[in-house]
């Protein structure tokens, strides 16, 4: 048995949280608990970076698999990574330290509790991405609700209670059916081990209902239209770090779940429900983009843009082509970086002016030039300009979609235009224009820690925009294997009449 | 008579009851001493039960008294809960001025009654145990006799419980009439054919038992009694009678009525669904924590019944697991309730918890853990309890029951979240006292730790329970 690297990744943040919890609190030691959290999350990041380097990208199988008995004779604790999940783990461990850095400015009370919540949340997020057992997955997937509920509820804005409840109950309602499905899978096949299930396959007559049960959970979490309404509320009320984690990682759990479970376990049902997913994705892309155009609150606008971007993700996944799925994964990673960055940017100006209303700003370019630069990079990343990571994702998704259905692809392309419209308009209204508000003139440009965090996000967005190879490389084999395993290519050809 | 050693725990408790009664009468101001002696004798009884050879499975007194793995496990559970209840509520009893020698003795009496119920394999023995526990509970409910609510709850409990006992007795007589025997095993042999009278008998017995575990629609007494009784009695009500009644449920359904599964299965499913949904919905509007926990326990009993309704050994085991975890969660919840004390006064409204997290971070954290666990959110123990139930239910292809049950957890999550919201999100109020006695602290820490750490080794309890032999 080698060193259990994945379990260490999962457990390390919790150990950090326990450490912070048991260290006596006094005001002077708030700083020290922050450094502990930063140290732990950075250690976790380097550990996962190491994992990525050691990870053999040419092998199809799951690697670093750990298995041990958990609920006797029923469920085993089993974790492992393939090329897809390792990227999400990296994203998680990369975003979390950035959140920890930002807490200084945004969290005024109970800093210690906040750090504990974030660390516990990191444990659950990493757990979701590397669990190879359905029950273990469900456990991590659901457990993440607790810290997020508290983050929104304790440190949120005015309507935080409403948002926290909505977030919790929506997601819980979505997931309960998944639990029924997981237990049913156990009784149908005799195991909840994902690898074994890939080999065994599930009888086609059960697939449709099971797929729907999983879909109900993932659709809420993604979120897809029409169950997306919790997201704008949660984003608006959550503190900056909470919004960042929510947008960058929690939403990706669902996209990851679609690839790993919906496609992997229920290939027939996935094909059957393609029209449904296409329709919902297109509505999400077009409708929420239009809604985003109308927003007066910055965070709400970005939240709606997230829904639209996740629409591309679901669209890409269910094209079931190599390009589509790769594009979706790339889009998720890119959106994780860009939306995190955008929420941080909103946080920067919110800390100074304490309003998120777009029309209270204007003309920031002359007062905060450094801010204007980074914000521009992220805006362009969000609208998918070539040279940013956002472009690669959207491009691949659209390529996959064109292969399957030209009408769908055309409508989705319209979404790209709308995306450019609302993002550029947002940028114009905040950064350019006349300086009307007197308070705005008193705003100071980026502080040092803000520069560090934001540039840390600028670098990968531009790097992967020009050189997507490392990411594509890592997912290529796994995606190809998934398509191969489920004969999606053959079915695709049949559908096209080749 | 060599079998007598198998009922030594029961004999020991009976002797202790008589001894303590005499001791308390002759020694002045000995209420605290009697209370402590009661706790000690419960610990001794626990040791005696554990000391019994676990391998022995036998029936005493003409097969009317069962000593088997089910009885053994349930008795250990019962007495353990009893010990923790005694430990956590000792301070409360002194401050509420109900510290009289009768109080611990009545608790012992009712525990003895429950032990008889748990082991009974005969209608008459069962009824005797039931009445012994009930009579003690009537008095306990109204123990704070100067308090209007307490007296009312005692009377209410007495009238309704007597009615249900009457129904139960009538059911017993019908069963006896149609099967010509009072012994459970004999009833199973003699009732191969379904007759209307027999079905009536089953229904009457199930109604009586449903009343005892407060399943909807026989739950009406629970909220009033929970709220009105002294909190130390409420925690007793919430824990111990449920163990006994559930065991009797298992015995009735799986020994005498086992062959008549299609006669009772629908009834249990109905009781289960009604309890889960009603308990969840009715708790939303509550302002009093004790009343709320009454509705919550109604809902929890619904889940335990869902396990029983499957008619399989796995279902029964999941119910036993459920009740075990339920006991720990309720114990932790009531321990928190005992800590809400300021100037010798206990607070039990939800609003009193407002902003608790700022003044009492540890207490709030325990409440947070307990409430999320009651709501069934992973990775806490409450999730596993529900998980086992649904595994058993879905195995029998009872999807409707499973989905209704899971939806009820979402509704229930709302009111648990509301309490968490009040604790964590609302502005703070005056501080509570932070000094508590050791027993209470120990109870809270132990139970919270159990809930938190359950996921690390979930097989432990399941392995023990899976050895329980039902038939």
PDB file of C-alpha atoms in Angstrom, chain B residues 175-357:
ATOM      1  CA  UNK B 175     -56.720 -12.817  19.736  1.00  0.00           C
ATOM      2  CA  UNK B 176     -57.097 -15.133  22.675  1.00  0.00           C
ATOM      3  CA  UNK B 177     -60.626 -15.950  21.618  1.00  0.00           C
ATOM      4  CA  UNK B 178     -59.610 -16.914  18.107  1.00  0.00           C
ATOM      5  CA  UNK B 179     -56.356 -18.643  18.825  1.00  0.00           C
ATOM      6  CA  UNK B 180     -57.149 -20.239  22.181  1.00  0.00           C
ATOM      7  CA  UNK B 181     -53.824 -19.244  23.646  1.00  0.00           C
ATOM      8  CA  UNK B 182     -51.982 -16.248  25.016  1.00  0.00           C
ATOM      9  CA  UNK B 183     -48.507 -17.445  24.094  1.00  0.00           C
ATOM     10  CA  UNK B 184     -46.975 -15.695  21.101  1.00  0.00           C
ATOM     11  CA  UNK B 185     -45.484 -18.796  19.522  1.00  0.00           C
ATOM     12  CA  UNK B 186     -48.698 -20.696  20.003  1.00  0.00           C
ATOM     13  CA  UNK B 187     -50.701 -17.873  18.453  1.00  0.00           C
ATOM     14  CA  UNK B 188     -48.557 -18.146  15.352  1.00  0.00           C
ATOM     15  CA  UNK B 189     -49.241 -21.868  15.152  1.00  0.00           C
ATOM     16  CA  UNK B 190     -52.961 -21.543  15.798  1.00  0.00           C
ATOM     17  CA  UNK B 191     -53.732 -18.714  13.395  1.00  0.00           C
ATOM     18  CA  UNK B 192     -53.020 -20.113   9.997  1.00  0.00           C
ATOM     19  CA  UNK B 193     -56.429 -19.107   8.716  1.00  0.00           C
ATOM     20  CA  UNK B 194     -57.493 -15.535   8.529  1.00  0.00           C
ATOM     21  CA  UNK B 195     -60.673 -14.710  10.357  1.00  0.00           C
ATOM     22  CA  UNK B 196     -62.345 -11.348  10.773  1.00  0.00           C
ATOM     23  CA  UNK B 197     -62.177 -11.480  14.522  1.00  0.00           C
ATOM     24  CA  UNK B 198     -58.461 -12.079  14.337  1.00  0.00           C
ATOM     25  CA  UNK B 199     -57.930  -9.140  12.008  1.00  0.00           C
ATOM     26  CA  UNK B 200     -59.910  -6.980  14.408  1.00  0.00           C
ATOM     27  CA  UNK B 201     -57.704  -8.188  17.212  1.00  0.00           C
ATOM     28  CA  UNK B 202     -54.566  -7.287  15.273  1.00  0.00           C
ATOM     29  CA  UNK B 203     -55.926  -3.847  14.460  1.00  0.00           C
ATOM     30  CA  UNK B 204     -56.821  -3.149  18.077  1.00  0.00           C
ATOM     31  CA  UNK B 205     -53.408  -4.227  19.269  1.00  0.00           C
ATOM     32  CA  UNK B 206     -51.657  -2.154  16.622  1.00  0.00           C
ATOM     33  CA  UNK B 207     -53.728   0.891  17.559  1.00  0.00           C
ATOM     34  CA  UNK B 208     -52.777   0.470  21.185  1.00  0.00           C
ATOM     35  CA  UNK B 209     -49.109   0.116  20.336  1.00  0.00           C
ATOM     36  CA  UNK B 210     -49.197   3.020  17.885  1.00  0.00           C
ATOM     37  CA  UNK B 211     -50.530   5.125  20.717  1.00  0.00           C
ATOM     38  CA  UNK B 212     -47.595   4.138  22.894  1.00  0.00           C
ATOM     39  CA  UNK B 213     -45.030   5.220  20.336  1.00  0.00           C
ATOM     40  CA  UNK B 214     -47.181   8.213  19.343  1.00  0.00           C
ATOM     41  CA  UNK B 215     -47.631   7.372  15.683  1.00  0.00           C
ATOM     42  CA  UNK B 216     -50.121   9.473  13.719  1.00  0.00           C
ATOM     43  CA  UNK B 217     -53.180   9.388  14.037  1.00  0.00           C
ATOM     44  CA  UNK B 218     -52.750   8.339  17.680  1.00  0.00           C
ATOM     45  CA  UNK B 219     -50.263  11.050  18.501  1.00  0.00           C
ATOM     46  CA  UNK B 220     -52.516  13.707  20.020  1.00  0.00           C
ATOM     47  CA  UNK B 221     -51.237  13.272  23.537  1.00  0.00           C
ATOM     48  CA  UNK B 222     -47.574  13.636  22.687  1.00  0.00           C
ATOM     49  CA  UNK B 223     -47.142  17.392  22.124  1.00  0.00           C
ATOM     50  CA  UNK B 224     -49.119  18.351  25.233  1.00  0.00           C
ATOM     51  CA  UNK B 225     -47.462  15.796  27.438  1.00  0.00           C
ATOM     52  CA  UNK B 226     -44.004  16.634  26.167  1.00  0.00           C
ATOM     53  CA  UNK B 227     -44.553  20.325  26.746  1.00  0.00           C
ATOM     54  CA  UNK B 228     -46.359  20.077  30.055  1.00  0.00           C
ATOM     55  CA  UNK B 229     -44.214  17.543  31.849  1.00  0.00           C
ATOM     56  CA  UNK B 230     -41.053  18.616  33.631  1.00  0.00           C
ATOM     57  CA  UNK B 231     -38.196  18.475  31.108  1.00  0.00           C
ATOM     58  CA  UNK B 232     -36.534  15.671  33.007  1.00  0.00           C
ATOM     59  CA  UNK B 233     -39.659  13.598  32.471  1.00  0.00           C
ATOM     60  CA  UNK B 234     -39.985  14.696  28.867  1.00  0.00           C
ATOM     61  CA  UNK B 235     -36.549  13.351  28.035  1.00  0.00           C
ATOM     62  CA  UNK B 236     -37.584  10.114  29.721  1.00  0.00           C
ATOM     63  CA  UNK B 237     -40.760  10.047  27.608  1.00  0.00           C
ATOM     64  CA  UNK B 238     -38.825  10.751  24.450  1.00  0.00           C
ATOM     65  CA  UNK B 239     -36.377   7.917  24.937  1.00  0.00           C
ATOM     66  CA  UNK B 240     -37.286   4.924  27.029  1.00  0.00           C
ATOM     67  CA  UNK B 241     -40.935   4.082  26.262  1.00  0.00           C
ATOM     68  CA  UNK B 242     -40.063   4.190  22.549  1.00  0.00           C
ATOM     69  CA  UNK B 243     -37.494   1.424  22.996  1.00  0.00           C
ATOM     70  CA  UNK B 244     -39.959  -0.778  24.835  1.00  0.00           C
ATOM     71  CA  UNK B 245     -42.860  -0.087  22.502  1.00  0.00           C
ATOM     72  CA  UNK B 246     -40.756  -0.685  19.399  1.00  0.00           C
ATOM     73  CA  UNK B 247     -39.530  -4.000  20.767  1.00  0.00           C
ATOM     74  CA  UNK B 248     -43.094  -5.061  21.481  1.00  0.00           C
ATOM     75  CA  UNK B 249     -44.028  -3.968  17.976  1.00  0.00           C
ATOM     76  CA  UNK B 250     -41.284  -6.172  16.596  1.00  0.00           C
ATOM     77  CA  UNK B 251     -42.353  -9.104  18.754  1.00  0.00           C
ATOM     78  CA  UNK B 252     -46.001  -8.845  17.807  1.00  0.00           C
ATOM     79  CA  UNK B 253     -45.417  -8.386  14.117  1.00  0.00           C
ATOM     80  CA  UNK B 254     -42.689 -10.953  13.739  1.00  0.00           C
ATOM     81  CA  UNK B 255     -43.844 -13.752  16.018  1.00  0.00           C
ATOM     82  CA  UNK B 256     -47.600 -14.132  16.449  1.00  0.00           C
ATOM     83  CA  UNK B 257     -48.676 -12.144  13.394  1.00  0.00           C
ATOM     84  CA  UNK B 258     -45.799 -13.034  11.124  1.00  0.00           C
ATOM     85  CA  UNK B 259     -47.914 -15.256   8.906  1.00  0.00           C
ATOM     86  CA  UNK B 260     -50.559 -12.564   8.619  1.00  0.00           C
ATOM     87  CA  UNK B 261     -48.218 -10.029   7.010  1.00  0.00           C
ATOM     88  CA  UNK B 262     -50.670  -8.843   4.409  1.00  0.00           C
ATOM     89  CA  UNK B 263     -53.139  -8.049   7.179  1.00  0.00           C
ATOM     90  CA  UNK B 264     -50.912  -5.601   8.963  1.00  0.00           C
ATOM     91  CA  UNK B 265     -48.452  -4.355   6.388  1.00  0.00           C
ATOM     92  CA  UNK B 266     -50.766  -1.706   4.950  1.00  0.00           C
ATOM     93  CA  UNK B 267     -51.606  -0.474   8.440  1.00  0.00           C
ATOM     94  CA  UNK B 268     -47.962  -0.026   9.322  1.00  0.00           C
ATOM     95  CA  UNK B 269     -47.209   1.681   6.034  1.00  0.00           C
ATOM     96  CA  UNK B 270     -50.077   4.074   6.633  1.00  0.00           C
ATOM     97  CA  UNK B 271     -48.952   4.794  10.189  1.00  0.00           C
ATOM     98  CA  UNK B 272     -45.444   5.328   8.927  1.00  0.00           C
ATOM     99  CA  UNK B 273     -46.286   7.708   6.094  1.00  0.00           C
ATOM    100  CA  UNK B 274     -48.784   9.650   8.198  1.00  0.00           C
ATOM    101  CA  UNK B 275     -46.276  10.046  11.022  1.00  0.00           C
ATOM    102  CA  UNK B 276     -43.394  11.099   8.795  1.00  0.00           C
ATOM    103  CA  UNK B 277     -45.402  13.698   6.917  1.00  0.00           C
ATOM    104  CA  UNK B 278     -47.549  14.989   9.757  1.00  0.00           C
ATOM    105  CA  UNK B 279     -44.643  15.185  12.173  1.00  0.00           C
ATOM    106  CA  UNK B 280     -42.640  17.187   9.667  1.00  0.00           C
ATOM    107  CA  UNK B 281     -45.416  19.580   8.707  1.00  0.00           C
ATOM    108  CA  UNK B 282     -46.832  20.188  12.169  1.00  0.00           C
ATOM    109  CA  UNK B 283     -43.454  21.009  13.674  1.00  0.00           C
ATOM    110  CA  UNK B 284     -42.958  23.999  11.386  1.00  0.00           C
ATOM    111  CA  UNK B 285     -45.181  26.352  13.356  1.00  0.00           C
ATOM    112  CA  UNK B 286     -44.003  25.449  16.836  1.00  0.00           C
ATOM    113  CA  UNK B 287     -42.507  27.974  19.226  1.00  0.00           C
ATOM    114  CA  UNK B 288     -41.711  25.702  22.158  1.00  0.00           C
ATOM    115  CA  UNK B 289     -38.673  23.483  21.820  1.00  0.00           C
ATOM    116  CA  UNK B 290     -40.206  20.618  23.776  1.00  0.00           C
ATOM    117  CA  UNK B 291     -43.343  20.714  21.678  1.00  0.00           C
ATOM    118  CA  UNK B 292     -41.245  20.827  18.559  1.00  0.00           C
ATOM    119  CA  UNK B 293     -39.224  17.833  19.609  1.00  0.00           C
ATOM    120  CA  UNK B 294     -42.498  16.008  20.268  1.00  0.00           C
ATOM    121  CA  UNK B 295     -43.518  16.465  16.646  1.00  0.00           C
ATOM    122  CA  UNK B 296     -40.015  15.626  15.557  1.00  0.00           C
ATOM    123  CA  UNK B 297     -40.145  12.363  17.488  1.00  0.00           C
ATOM    124  CA  UNK B 298     -43.516  11.554  15.902  1.00  0.00           C
ATOM    125  CA  UNK B 299     -41.824  11.956  12.553  1.00  0.00           C
ATOM    126  CA  UNK B 300     -38.861   9.838  13.623  1.00  0.00           C
ATOM    127  CA  UNK B 301     -41.141   7.054  14.774  1.00  0.00           C
ATOM    128  CA  UNK B 302     -42.571   7.094  11.271  1.00  0.00           C
ATOM    129  CA  UNK B 303     -39.150   6.172   9.904  1.00  0.00           C
ATOM    130  CA  UNK B 304     -38.691   3.421  12.456  1.00  0.00           C
ATOM    131  CA  UNK B 305     -42.080   2.001  11.460  1.00  0.00           C
ATOM    132  CA  UNK B 306     -41.105   2.201   7.794  1.00  0.00           C
ATOM    133  CA  UNK B 307     -38.339  -0.266   8.553  1.00  0.00           C
ATOM    134  CA  UNK B 308     -40.783  -2.584  10.322  1.00  0.00           C
ATOM    135  CA  UNK B 309     -43.278  -2.421   7.502  1.00  0.00           C
ATOM    136  CA  UNK B 310     -40.938  -4.250   5.163  1.00  0.00           C
ATOM    137  CA  UNK B 311     -41.542  -7.527   6.931  1.00  0.00           C
ATOM    138  CA  UNK B 312     -37.912  -8.589   6.574  1.00  0.00           C
ATOM    139  CA  UNK B 313     -35.171  -9.190   9.071  1.00  0.00           C
ATOM    140  CA  UNK B 314     -33.157  -6.473   7.403  1.00  0.00           C
ATOM    141  CA  UNK B 315     -36.026  -4.057   7.927  1.00  0.00           C
ATOM    142  CA  UNK B 316     -36.235  -4.860  11.614  1.00  0.00           C
ATOM    143  CA  UNK B 317     -32.505  -4.418  12.003  1.00  0.00           C
ATOM    144  CA  UNK B 318     -32.644  -1.062  10.260  1.00  0.00           C
ATOM    145  CA  UNK B 319     -35.404  -0.009  12.670  1.00  0.00           C
ATOM    146  CA  UNK B 320     -33.323  -1.030  15.648  1.00  0.00           C
ATOM    147  CA  UNK B 321     -30.364   0.906  14.273  1.00  0.00           C
ATOM    148  CA  UNK B 322     -32.650   3.851  13.713  1.00  0.00           C
ATOM    149  CA  UNK B 323     -33.972   3.855  17.249  1.00  0.00           C
ATOM    150  CA  UNK B 324     -30.442   3.550  18.627  1.00  0.00           C
ATOM    151  CA  UNK B 325     -29.238   6.610  16.753  1.00  0.00           C
ATOM    152  CA  UNK B 326     -32.491   8.417  17.504  1.00  0.00           C
ATOM    153  CA  UNK B 327     -31.899   7.880  21.220  1.00  0.00           C
ATOM    154  CA  UNK B 328     -28.448   9.413  21.061  1.00  0.00           C
ATOM    155  CA  UNK B 329     -29.641  12.410  19.076  1.00  0.00           C
ATOM    156  CA  UNK B 330     -32.517  13.115  21.439  1.00  0.00           C
ATOM    157  CA  UNK B 331     -30.300  12.681  24.435  1.00  0.00           C
ATOM    158  CA  UNK B 332     -27.915  15.265  23.015  1.00  0.00           C
ATOM    159  CA  UNK B 333     -30.777  17.609  22.215  1.00  0.00           C
ATOM    160  CA  UNK B 334     -32.236  17.430  25.710  1.00  0.00           C
ATOM    161  CA  UNK B 335     -28.816  17.871  27.277  1.00  0.00           C
ATOM    162  CA  UNK B 336     -28.583  21.134  25.382  1.00  0.00           C
ATOM    163  CA  UNK B 337     -32.038  22.041  26.640  1.00  0.00           C
ATOM    164  CA  UNK B 338     -30.921  21.425  30.228  1.00  0.00           C
ATOM    165  CA  UNK B 339     -28.133  23.928  29.700  1.00  0.00           C
ATOM    166  CA  UNK B 340     -30.449  26.823  28.871  1.00  0.00           C
ATOM    167  CA  UNK B 341     -30.597  28.010  32.430  1.00  0.00           C
ATOM    168  CA  UNK B 342     -30.400  31.490  33.850  1.00  0.00           C
ATOM    169  CA  UNK B 343     -31.024  32.449  37.492  1.00  0.00           C
ATOM    170  CA  UNK B 344     -32.519  29.079  38.373  1.00  0.00           C
ATOM    171  CA  UNK B 345     -34.983  29.219  35.565  1.00  0.00           C
ATOM    172  CA  UNK B 346     -35.014  27.012  32.495  1.00  0.00           C
ATOM    173  CA  UNK B 347     -35.807  28.371  29.063  1.00  0.00           C
ATOM    174  CA  UNK B 348     -37.550  26.306  26.472  1.00  0.00           C
ATOM    175  CA  UNK B 349     -38.786  28.613  23.737  1.00  0.00           C
ATOM    176  CA  UNK B 350     -37.091  28.701  20.374  1.00  0.00           C
ATOM    177  CA  UNK B 351     -36.702  32.467  20.615  1.00  0.00           C
ATOM    178  CA  UNK B 352     -34.627  32.085  23.750  1.00  0.00           C
ATOM    179  CA  UNK B 353     -31.932  30.530  21.608  1.00  0.00           C
ATOM    180  CA  UNK B 354     -31.515  33.719  19.613  1.00  0.00           C
ATOM    181  CA  UNK B 355     -27.850  34.466  18.926  1.00  0.00           C
ATOM    182  CA  UNK B 356     -26.725  31.677  21.210  1.00  0.00           C
ATOM    183  CA  UNK B 357     -23.634  31.083  19.100  1.00  0.00           C
TER     184      UNK B 357
END
